[in-house]
Short mmCIF file of C-alpha atoms and ligand atoms in Angstrom, two decimals:
data_model
loop_
_atom_site.label_atom_id
_atom_site.label_comp_id
_atom_site.label_asym_id
_atom_site.label_seq_id
_atom_site.Cartn_x
_atom_site.Cartn_y
_atom_site.Cartn_z
CA MET A 19 0.51 -0.46 -0.56
CA ALA A 20 1.54 3.41 -0.07
CA LEU A 21 2.86 5.06 2.34
CA ARG A 22 -0.14 8.76 3.24
CA LEU A 23 1.69 11.74 5.30
CA PHE A 24 -0.32 14.66 6.69
CA ASN A 25 1.47 17.66 4.99
CA THR A 26 1.44 20.88 6.50
CA LEU A 27 1.73 23.03 2.81
CA THR A 28 -1.37 21.31 1.51
CA HIS A 29 -2.82 21.30 5.16
CA SER A 30 -4.28 17.59 3.23
CA VAL A 31 -3.15 13.68 3.81
CA GLN A 32 -0.90 13.12 0.44
CA GLU A 33 -0.04 10.31 -1.48
CA PHE A 34 4.06 10.28 -0.52
CA VAL A 35 5.55 10.57 -3.57
CA PRO A 36 9.06 11.10 -4.03
CA LEU A 37 11.12 13.80 -5.98
CA SER A 38 13.48 11.39 -7.19
CA GLN A 39 13.30 10.75 -10.83
CA ASP A 40 14.67 6.97 -10.44
CA GLY A 41 12.12 6.66 -7.65
CA ASN A 42 14.52 4.83 -5.43
CA LYS A 43 16.11 8.02 -2.86
CA VAL A 44 14.35 10.71 -0.08
CA ARG A 45 16.19 13.71 0.88
CA MET A 46 15.11 14.26 4.25
CA TYR A 47 16.14 17.41 6.27
CA CYS A 48 15.31 17.79 10.01
CA CYS A 49 15.26 20.91 12.00
CA GLY A 50 17.62 20.25 15.19
CA PRO A 51 18.39 20.64 18.22
CA THR A 52 19.75 24.03 19.21
CA VAL A 53 23.09 23.16 21.90
CA TYR A 54 22.50 25.40 24.89
CA ASP A 55 20.78 23.37 27.39
CA PHE A 56 20.01 19.15 27.11
CA ALA A 57 17.37 17.99 25.31
CA HIS A 58 14.60 17.95 27.22
CA ILE A 59 11.20 14.74 26.71
CA GLY A 60 9.81 16.97 24.63
CA ASN A 61 12.10 17.50 21.52
CA TRP A 62 13.52 13.78 22.25
CA ARG A 63 9.62 13.37 20.96
CA THR A 64 10.29 15.25 18.19
CA PHE A 65 13.21 13.67 17.10
CA ILE A 66 11.78 10.06 17.57
CA PHE A 67 9.54 10.83 15.99
CA GLY A 68 11.91 11.97 12.57
CA ASP A 69 13.43 8.82 13.35
CA LEU A 70 10.60 7.02 13.26
CA VAL A 71 9.88 8.33 9.58
CA ARG A 72 13.42 8.10 8.37
CA ARG A 73 12.90 3.88 9.92
CA TYR A 74 9.61 3.38 8.04
CA LEU A 75 10.71 4.77 4.84
CA GLU A 76 13.87 2.72 4.99
CA PHE A 77 11.28 -0.30 5.65
CA LYS A 78 9.83 0.47 3.19
CA GLY A 79 12.45 0.10 0.78
CA TRP A 80 13.22 4.12 0.03
CA ALA A 81 17.22 5.01 -0.01
CA VAL A 82 16.85 7.86 2.22
CA GLN A 83 19.89 10.84 3.10
CA HIS A 84 19.18 12.58 6.15
CA VAL A 85 20.16 15.91 7.51
CA MET A 86 19.75 16.90 10.83
CA ASN A 87 21.67 20.74 11.40
CA ILE A 88 23.15 21.53 14.91
CA THR A 89 22.00 24.87 15.83
CA ASP A 90 24.51 26.14 17.85
CA VAL A 91 24.39 29.92 17.17
CA ASP A 92 21.62 31.69 17.93
CA ASP A 93 19.99 34.13 20.36
CA LYS A 94 19.52 32.15 23.39
CA ILE A 95 23.19 30.43 22.93
CA LEU A 96 23.95 34.42 22.61
CA LYS A 97 22.59 35.04 25.81
CA ARG A 98 24.14 32.21 27.93
CA VAL A 99 27.60 31.73 26.16
CA HIS A 100 27.52 35.98 27.44
CA GLU A 101 26.55 34.80 30.51
CA THR A 102 28.86 32.12 30.80
CA LYS A 103 31.94 33.79 29.40
CA MET A 104 32.69 30.61 28.15
CA PRO A 105 33.92 30.73 24.30
CA LEU A 106 30.70 29.31 21.63
CA ARG A 107 32.14 26.06 21.26
CA GLU A 108 33.08 24.60 24.29
CA PHE A 109 29.40 25.52 25.83
CA THR A 110 27.79 24.43 22.32
CA GLY A 111 30.55 21.35 22.66
CA LYS A 112 29.06 20.14 25.94
CA PHE A 113 25.19 19.68 25.24
CA GLU A 114 25.76 18.65 21.39
CA ALA A 115 27.96 15.44 22.40
CA ALA A 116 25.60 14.62 25.19
CA PHE A 117 23.17 14.88 22.84
CA MET A 118 24.59 12.27 19.89
CA GLU A 119 25.14 10.28 23.37
CA ASP A 120 20.73 10.68 23.87
CA LEU A 121 20.58 10.25 20.60
CA LYS A 122 22.39 6.20 21.21
CA THR A 123 20.55 5.51 24.52
CA LEU A 124 17.21 5.51 22.91
CA ASN A 125 18.16 3.86 19.63
CA CYS A 126 18.01 6.18 17.03
CA ARG A 127 19.40 5.89 13.52
CA ALA A 128 22.28 8.36 13.44
CA PRO A 129 21.78 10.48 10.82
CA HIS A 130 24.44 11.65 7.66
CA GLN A 131 24.93 14.65 8.10
CA THR A 132 24.34 16.51 11.56
CA PRO A 133 26.01 20.00 10.29
CA ARG A 134 26.72 22.52 12.88
CA ALA A 135 25.31 26.25 11.70
CA SER A 136 28.74 28.10 12.72
CA GLU A 137 30.67 26.22 10.00
CA HIS A 138 28.62 27.06 7.56
CA ILE A 139 29.23 30.55 7.55
CA PRO A 140 30.50 30.85 3.60
CA GLU A 141 27.31 28.83 2.71
CA ILE A 142 24.53 31.43 4.79
CA ILE A 143 26.33 34.94 3.68
CA ALA A 144 26.75 33.40 -0.23
CA LEU A 145 22.38 33.35 0.56
CA ILE A 146 21.67 36.38 1.84
CA GLU A 147 23.64 37.98 -0.92
CA LYS A 148 21.49 35.98 -3.64
CA LEU A 149 18.30 37.40 -1.79
CA VAL A 150 20.12 40.60 -1.89
CA LEU A 151 21.24 40.54 -5.24
CA ARG A 152 17.05 39.73 -5.66
CA GLY A 153 15.86 43.13 -4.55
CA LEU A 154 14.58 40.89 -1.20
CA ALA A 155 16.93 41.73 1.50
CA TYR A 156 18.37 44.90 2.47
CA LYS A 157 20.68 46.62 4.72
CA ALA A 158 18.85 48.56 7.45
CA PRO A 159 20.39 51.81 9.50
CA ASP A 160 21.41 49.30 12.68
CA GLY A 161 24.07 47.34 10.83
CA SER A 162 21.84 44.56 10.59
CA VAL A 163 20.86 43.56 7.27
CA TYR A 164 16.79 41.80 6.88
CA PHE A 165 14.39 39.71 4.37
CA SER A 166 11.80 42.42 2.85
CA ILE A 167 8.05 40.54 3.02
CA GLU A 168 6.54 44.01 1.00
CA LYS A 169 9.11 42.71 -2.26
CA TYR A 170 9.49 38.97 -1.46
CA ARG A 171 4.85 39.68 -2.20
CA ASP A 172 5.67 42.18 -4.55
CA SER A 173 8.09 39.57 -6.58
CA GLY A 174 4.76 37.46 -6.55
CA CYS A 175 5.51 34.57 -3.96
CA GLU A 176 3.83 33.62 -1.37
CA TYR A 177 4.13 34.70 2.20
CA GLY A 178 2.60 32.28 4.44
CA GLN A 179 2.38 29.30 3.12
CA LEU A 180 2.06 26.56 6.11
CA VAL A 181 -0.45 29.04 8.51
CA LYS A 182 -2.55 32.09 7.61
CA LEU A 183 -1.79 34.75 8.49
CA ASN A 184 -3.31 38.92 8.91
CA PHE A 185 -1.28 40.89 6.47
CA ASP A 186 -3.85 44.69 7.29
CA GLU A 187 -1.94 43.91 11.49
CA MET A 188 1.37 44.59 9.65
CA ARG A 189 3.56 47.74 9.34
CA ILE A 190 5.54 47.85 6.44
CA GLY A 191 8.80 47.31 7.38
CA GLU A 192 8.53 47.49 10.74
CA ARG A 193 11.40 44.78 11.53
CA VAL A 194 11.72 41.86 13.92
CA ARG A 195 14.85 41.35 15.32
CA SER A 196 14.48 38.61 17.46
CA ASP A 197 15.14 34.83 15.95
CA GLU A 198 11.51 34.27 17.91
CA TYR A 199 8.28 35.77 17.54
CA ALA A 200 4.60 35.61 17.09
CA LYS A 201 2.67 35.68 14.57
CA GLU A 202 0.85 38.37 15.36
CA ALA A 203 4.53 40.25 15.07
CA ILE A 204 5.74 39.41 11.44
CA GLY A 205 7.83 42.38 9.82
CA ASP A 206 10.93 41.88 8.15
CA PHE A 207 13.12 39.04 9.53
CA ALA A 208 16.88 39.20 10.49
CA LEU A 209 19.26 37.53 8.18
CA TRP A 210 22.23 38.55 9.91
CA LYS A 211 22.53 40.45 12.51
CA ALA A 212 25.13 43.27 13.43
CA LYS A 213 27.73 42.55 16.23
CA THR A 214 26.22 44.32 19.67
CA PRO A 215 28.48 44.21 22.17
CA ALA A 216 26.75 41.91 24.44
CA ASP A 217 27.98 39.05 21.32
CA GLY A 218 31.00 38.81 22.71
CA ALA A 219 33.71 36.88 20.70
CA VAL A 220 30.48 35.29 18.64
CA PHE A 221 30.54 37.32 15.17
CA TRP A 222 32.26 36.78 11.96
CA PRO A 223 32.84 39.48 8.81
CA SER A 224 30.55 40.19 5.93
CA PRO A 225 29.56 41.89 3.83
CA TRP A 226 27.26 44.17 6.08
CA GLY A 227 30.29 44.38 8.16
CA ASP A 228 30.59 42.25 11.49
CA GLY A 229 27.95 40.67 12.81
CA ARG A 230 26.39 37.00 12.87
CA PRO A 231 23.16 34.54 11.09
CA GLY A 232 19.66 34.68 12.26
CA TRP A 233 18.50 30.97 13.25
CA HIS A 234 15.60 31.09 10.30
CA ILE A 235 18.63 31.45 7.67
CA GLU A 236 21.35 29.22 8.34
CA CYS A 237 18.90 26.26 7.76
CA SER A 238 17.28 27.24 4.54
CA ALA A 239 21.29 27.38 3.43
CA MET A 240 22.13 24.18 5.08
CA SER A 241 19.28 21.99 4.23
CA MET A 242 19.85 22.86 0.25
CA SER A 243 23.64 22.54 0.96
CA PHE A 244 23.21 19.00 1.31
CA LEU A 245 19.85 17.97 -0.42
CA GLY A 246 19.68 21.13 -2.93
CA PRO A 247 16.72 23.24 -3.41
CA SER A 248 14.35 21.29 -3.35
CA PHE A 249 14.14 18.06 -1.43
CA ASP A 250 11.30 15.87 -0.08
CA LEU A 251 10.82 16.28 3.37
CA HIS A 252 11.13 18.92 6.04
CA LEU A 253 10.56 17.49 9.86
CA GLY A 254 10.02 19.72 13.48
CA GLY A 255 7.63 20.17 16.35
CA GLU A 256 4.66 22.01 15.16
CA ASP A 257 6.17 24.58 17.71
CA LEU A 258 8.75 25.85 14.50
CA ILE A 259 6.06 26.37 12.09
CA PHE A 260 6.12 29.66 12.68
CA PRO A 261 7.81 31.78 11.95
CA HIS A 262 11.09 29.96 11.78
CA HIS A 263 9.60 27.24 8.80
CA GLU A 264 7.55 30.44 7.22
CA ASP A 265 10.93 32.05 7.01
CA GLU A 266 12.24 29.25 5.37
CA ILE A 267 10.56 28.63 2.27
CA ALA A 268 10.22 32.74 2.14
CA GLN A 269 14.00 32.56 2.08
CA SER A 270 14.95 29.51 0.05
CA GLU A 271 11.96 29.94 -2.21
CA GLY A 272 12.78 34.48 -2.12
CA ALA A 273 16.66 32.23 -3.58
CA GLY A 274 14.98 31.11 -6.56
CA GLY A 275 16.98 27.95 -7.26
CA GLN A 276 14.23 25.78 -7.47
CA ALA A 277 13.08 24.02 -11.02
CA LYS A 278 9.88 25.96 -12.51
CA GLY A 279 6.41 24.29 -10.56
CA GLN A 280 8.72 23.65 -8.25
CA HIS A 281 9.01 23.90 -3.91
CA PHE A 282 11.52 23.25 -1.66
CA VAL A 283 10.15 21.41 0.09
CA LYS A 284 7.60 18.80 -1.14
CA TYR A 285 6.33 17.69 2.76
CA TRP A 286 6.36 19.84 5.72
CA LEU A 287 5.83 16.74 8.32
CA HIS A 288 5.42 18.58 12.24
CA GLY A 289 4.59 16.74 15.25
CA ALA A 290 2.62 18.16 17.96
CA HIS A 291 3.94 18.46 21.98
CA LEU A 292 4.46 16.75 24.47
CA LEU A 293 2.70 18.40 27.88
CA VAL A 294 4.17 16.63 31.43
CA GLU A 295 0.77 15.83 33.77
CA GLY A 296 -1.11 17.67 31.12
CA ARG A 297 0.75 21.34 31.51
CA LYS A 298 3.94 22.40 29.65
CA MET A 299 6.35 21.50 31.27
CA SER A 300 8.82 24.37 32.78
CA LYS A 301 11.75 24.26 35.37
CA SER A 302 8.98 25.84 37.76
CA LEU A 303 6.36 23.60 37.93
CA GLY A 304 9.01 21.08 38.27
CA ASN A 305 8.05 18.79 35.65
CA PHE A 306 10.86 19.42 33.41
CA PHE A 307 12.32 16.62 32.72
CA THR A 308 15.18 14.91 30.34
CA LEU A 309 16.80 12.41 29.54
CA ARG A 310 19.15 12.48 31.61
CA ASP A 311 16.62 13.45 34.11
CA LEU A 312 14.31 9.43 33.78
CA LEU A 313 17.61 7.74 33.35
CA ALA A 314 18.73 8.26 37.00
CA LYS A 315 15.43 6.92 37.79
CA GLY A 316 16.14 3.94 36.66
CA PHE A 317 14.06 3.38 32.67
CA ALA A 318 16.45 1.94 30.22
CA GLY A 319 16.34 4.26 26.73
CA ARG A 320 13.70 2.08 25.39
CA GLU A 321 11.13 1.88 27.23
CA ILE A 322 11.27 6.04 27.32
CA ARG A 323 11.81 5.98 23.65
CA TYR A 324 8.83 3.03 23.70
CA LEU A 325 6.21 5.78 24.96
CA LEU A 326 7.15 9.11 23.46
CA LEU A 327 6.14 5.94 20.31
CA THR A 328 2.57 5.22 21.39
CA ALA A 329 0.64 8.61 21.05
CA HIS A 330 0.33 9.39 17.35
CA TYR A 331 2.13 12.35 16.21
CA ARG A 332 0.25 15.06 15.62
CA GLU A 333 -1.23 14.25 18.60
CA THR A 334 -0.89 15.88 21.40
CA PHE A 335 1.00 14.05 24.29
CA ASN A 336 0.77 14.01 27.91
CA PHE A 337 3.70 11.97 29.81
CA THR A 338 3.76 10.70 33.36
CA LEU A 339 5.77 8.56 35.36
CA GLU A 340 2.94 5.94 35.65
CA GLY A 341 2.83 6.14 32.08
CA LEU A 342 5.94 5.16 32.16
CA GLN A 343 6.02 1.98 34.42
CA ALA A 344 3.54 1.08 31.73
CA ALA A 345 5.42 0.74 28.92
CA ARG A 346 7.61 -0.82 31.17
CA THR A 347 5.27 -3.06 32.08
CA SER A 348 4.36 -3.54 28.14
CA LEU A 349 7.46 -4.53 27.06
CA GLN A 350 8.41 -7.42 29.88
CA ARG A 351 4.65 -8.94 27.98
CA LEU A 352 6.54 -8.52 24.65
CA ASP A 353 9.99 -9.43 25.37
CA GLU A 354 8.37 -12.44 27.86
CA CYS A 355 6.92 -14.00 24.66
CA LEU A 356 9.82 -13.03 22.64
CA THR A 357 12.14 -14.73 24.70
CA LYS A 358 8.98 -18.20 24.87
CA LEU A 359 9.26 -17.96 20.71
CA ARG A 360 13.40 -18.56 21.10
CA GLU A 361 13.35 -21.44 22.57
CA LEU A 362 10.37 -22.70 20.89
CA ALA A 363 12.12 -22.19 17.65
CA GLY A 364 15.52 -23.35 18.61
CA ASN A 365 17.14 -23.82 15.37
CA ALA A 366 13.97 -24.24 12.94
CA THR A 367 13.42 -22.97 9.07
CA ALA A 368 10.88 -20.49 9.39
CA GLY A 369 7.70 -21.40 7.75
CA ALA A 370 5.25 -19.67 6.63
CA ALA A 371 4.82 -15.79 7.04
CA PRO A 372 2.07 -14.65 10.15
CA PRO A 373 0.06 -11.61 8.72
CA LEU A 374 1.71 -9.52 11.90
CA LEU A 375 3.55 -7.35 9.80
CA GLN A 376 0.96 -6.50 6.51
CA GLN A 377 -0.68 -5.07 9.52
CA PHE A 378 1.75 -2.97 11.38
CA SER A 379 2.39 -1.57 7.90
CA GLU A 380 -1.23 -1.23 6.96
CA ALA A 381 -1.17 0.98 9.76
CA LEU A 382 1.49 3.64 9.38
CA ASP A 383 1.07 3.26 5.88
CA ASP A 384 -2.10 5.29 7.07
CA ASP A 385 -0.33 9.11 8.32
CA LEU A 386 2.28 6.38 10.45
CA ASN A 387 -0.77 5.89 12.88
CA ILE A 388 1.40 3.97 15.43
CA SER A 389 -0.71 2.94 17.93
CA GLY A 390 -3.19 1.06 15.71
CA ALA A 391 0.76 -0.55 14.09
CA TRP A 392 1.32 -0.95 18.57
CA GLY A 393 -2.57 -2.22 18.59
CA ALA A 394 -1.80 -5.04 15.90
CA VAL A 395 1.45 -5.97 17.69
CA PHE A 396 -0.39 -6.55 20.95
CA GLU A 397 -2.93 -8.01 19.29
CA TRP A 398 -0.33 -10.85 17.74
CA VAL A 399 0.77 -11.75 21.61
CA ARG A 400 -2.15 -12.18 23.07
CA ASP A 401 -2.75 -14.80 20.10
CA THR A 402 0.76 -16.11 20.04
CA ASN A 403 0.58 -16.60 24.42
CA ARG A 404 -2.68 -18.13 23.54
CA LYS A 405 -1.67 -20.85 20.47
CA LEU A 406 2.01 -21.49 23.00
CA SER A 407 -0.28 -22.11 25.66
CA GLU A 408 -2.25 -24.75 24.18
CA ASN A 409 1.25 -25.77 22.78
CA ALA A 410 -0.35 -24.67 18.56
CA LEU A 411 2.66 -23.21 17.13
CA ASP A 412 5.46 -25.86 16.33
CA ALA A 413 9.40 -24.50 15.99
CA PRO A 414 8.83 -23.50 12.06
CA ALA A 415 5.88 -20.73 13.12
CA ALA A 416 7.80 -19.30 16.21
CA ALA A 417 10.84 -18.62 13.96
CA ALA A 418 8.46 -17.38 11.08
CA ALA A 419 7.25 -15.27 14.11
CA LEU A 420 10.64 -13.65 15.66
CA THR A 421 12.04 -13.43 11.91
CA ALA A 422 8.17 -11.35 10.99
CA TRP A 423 9.80 -9.52 14.87
CA LYS A 424 13.26 -8.55 13.57
CA LYS A 425 11.69 -6.69 10.50
CA LEU A 426 8.69 -5.03 12.46
CA ASP A 427 11.36 -3.77 14.84
CA SER A 428 13.54 -1.89 12.50
CA VAL A 429 10.98 0.56 12.14
CA THR A 430 9.87 0.54 16.24
CA GLY A 431 13.82 0.14 17.61
CA VAL A 432 12.83 -0.92 21.10
CA GLY A 433 13.96 -4.64 20.51
CA ALA A 434 16.86 -5.67 22.60
CA PRO A 435 18.49 -8.53 22.06
CA GLU A 436 21.55 -8.10 24.39
CA ASP A 437 18.09 -8.40 27.62
CA LEU A 438 16.92 -11.26 26.62
CA GLU A 439 20.53 -13.15 25.79
CA VAL A 440 21.59 -14.41 28.65
CA PRO A 441 25.12 -14.28 29.51
CA SER A 442 26.76 -17.46 29.68
CA GLU A 443 28.40 -17.42 32.71
CA ILE A 444 24.61 -17.02 34.11
CA THR A 445 24.06 -19.64 32.48
CA ALA A 446 27.02 -22.23 34.14
CA LEU A 447 25.84 -20.20 37.43
CA LEU A 448 21.99 -21.64 36.58
CA GLU A 449 23.41 -25.37 35.56
CA ALA A 450 24.91 -25.20 38.85
CA ARG A 451 22.61 -25.05 40.61
CA GLN A 452 20.15 -27.17 39.30
CA ALA A 453 22.96 -29.35 39.56
CA ALA A 454 23.37 -29.32 42.82
CA ARG A 455 19.46 -29.64 43.77
CA LYS A 456 19.81 -32.64 42.28
CA ALA A 457 22.49 -34.17 44.63
CA LYS A 458 20.04 -32.50 47.13
CA GLU A 459 23.17 -30.14 48.15
CA PHE A 460 20.05 -27.55 48.80
CA LYS A 461 22.57 -25.11 50.47
CA ARG A 462 24.92 -25.00 47.56
CA ALA A 463 21.81 -24.56 45.35
CA ASP A 464 21.28 -21.63 47.60
CA THR A 465 24.66 -19.95 47.40
CA LEU A 466 24.02 -20.39 43.40
CA ARG A 467 20.49 -18.89 43.89
CA ASP A 468 21.57 -15.83 45.75
CA GLU A 469 24.87 -15.65 43.70
CA LEU A 470 22.16 -15.14 40.13
CA LYS A 471 20.32 -12.81 41.64
CA ALA A 472 23.08 -10.00 43.45
CA GLN A 473 23.85 -10.08 39.51
CA GLY A 474 20.98 -9.36 38.28
CA TRP A 475 19.03 -12.05 37.17
CA VAL A 476 16.17 -14.57 39.10
CA ILE A 477 15.33 -18.08 38.81
CA GLU A 478 11.83 -19.83 37.33
CA ASP A 479 10.75 -22.78 37.31
CA THR A 480 8.32 -23.53 34.59
CA PRO A 481 7.28 -26.31 32.89
CA LYS A 482 10.13 -26.77 31.15
CA GLY A 483 12.18 -27.16 33.23
CA ALA A 484 14.23 -24.01 35.14
CA ARG A 485 15.32 -21.07 33.65
CA VAL A 486 16.85 -17.08 34.42
CA LYS A 487 15.00 -13.10 34.11
CA LYS A 488 16.50 -9.73 34.19
CA ILE A 489 15.51 -7.86 37.67
CA ASN A 490 14.45 -5.43 36.25
CA ILE A 491 15.68 -2.24 38.74
P1 AMP B 19 14.71 23.22 19.92
O1 AMP B 19 16.24 22.12 21.01
O2 AMP B 19 14.56 23.90 21.59
O3 AMP B 19 15.81 23.54 19.12
O4 AMP B 19 13.85 22.27 19.59
C1 AMP B 19 14.40 20.74 19.18
C2 AMP B 19 13.07 20.39 18.45
O5 AMP B 19 12.30 20.25 19.76
C3 AMP B 19 12.29 21.53 17.96
O6 AMP B 19 11.56 20.46 16.81
C4 AMP B 19 10.90 21.40 18.36
O7 AMP B 19 10.12 22.20 17.41
C5 AMP B 19 10.52 20.55 19.08
N1 AMP B 19 9.76 20.77 20.59
C6 AMP B 19 10.20 21.47 21.77
N2 AMP B 19 9.17 21.13 22.41
C7 AMP B 19 8.26 20.08 22.42
C8 AMP B 19 7.49 19.72 23.50
N3 AMP B 19 7.30 19.91 24.28
N4 AMP B 19 7.24 19.11 22.70
C9 AMP B 19 7.77 18.05 21.80
N5 AMP B 19 9.10 18.57 20.81
C10 AMP B 19 8.62 19.61 20.53
ZN1 ZN B 20 14.91 24.76 11.19
#
């Protein structure tokens, strides 16, 4: 079945057809982290959504080029650099490294390119020069360069492709210098910001004097440098629709590199926000969690990933610690089913494939209906457990089920084979304990059981004999 996605540009669900002539390559840009702090779980919801899109496209057979920028120059960063008096790179380096580490903890596939804004200043300046040359940007008395919305509209282009804007309220030529502003404050936005004393050592020379780029132009320059003037997918959280993405469109289409009739981006995808206990996350409310905060509470990356992947990306998601606990329980149910299937499958050759994969991908084809996809998975777990208890599955059927699961998990990324496989020293301890029991050396058997427990494993007696299970923290 064809993949259908909700495109913010057309405000409708559309069949996904990549721009590429050979039909196999997909170019995708995700707005990356602003590295001024550790990423919070709201940010992670959006990045995991990006990872889901990439993984599902790859599952469908497309060759994805995934670019995610690192915003290492913007207003928020400059403010912190000024406060901490640290050199820019030293300040951002710590958060960038943490971000990359967290990306791995959450089992997100590494983007193919992660360009830093600070390393693409020549490309950014070249793009601004093009806009100045085309009469769409101008240097203001404050020394900064602004994008003229009026000139852009006069040239026949549309400002307000993603959102509806009220131009009657706009005062022509009014300017906004800050990177973030509301719809009510539409005005000419800064492409190049002239150096101020608060910028300290963070500035670069340019044809308009020393300064630094605005946030929006960074993404236009970096995305087009890596993916060309038109590409398939651009992703971010819903807060980026305006002004960030609207301004990206204006800058990129204003530069005019697109072929006739083509947009800068064919499909714009936006993830809804995450709330905590029904409220916007904030440090003052005490409901602010970074990934690291949750790991410190004993939760695993896969449990957090699974929870953030349970809701549809266009629905606001309410995060709670009880929800995370429930996510752990669901994964345990899944793990137990997979363990039993592994025991039964042994080295058997896979038999006929179960319908699971088809149900899973039919759900995801429908604008990434992940709740439908998980519904299919847990229905399969229930069905499999029933068949296992009735001895109605043979080894080839179990092997086929595992093959299907593996393929499916290339999309969800929540599988934990290392947790499910028992290390050989643990198996040896279990065998020694069984031997001791058989020899009626109960004291020794108990000591061995305690030793296993100390290493994080409990013994479970099953009709097929004893086996070990990892204790959850
Ligand atoms: P930032 O590091 O602030 O540039 O944000 C990185 C990504 O996280 C962007 O795509 C934002 O739209 C997204 N984001 C920020 N806050 C939230 C939230 N509460 N829930 C979901 N995504 C968010
Ligand atoms: Zn961006």
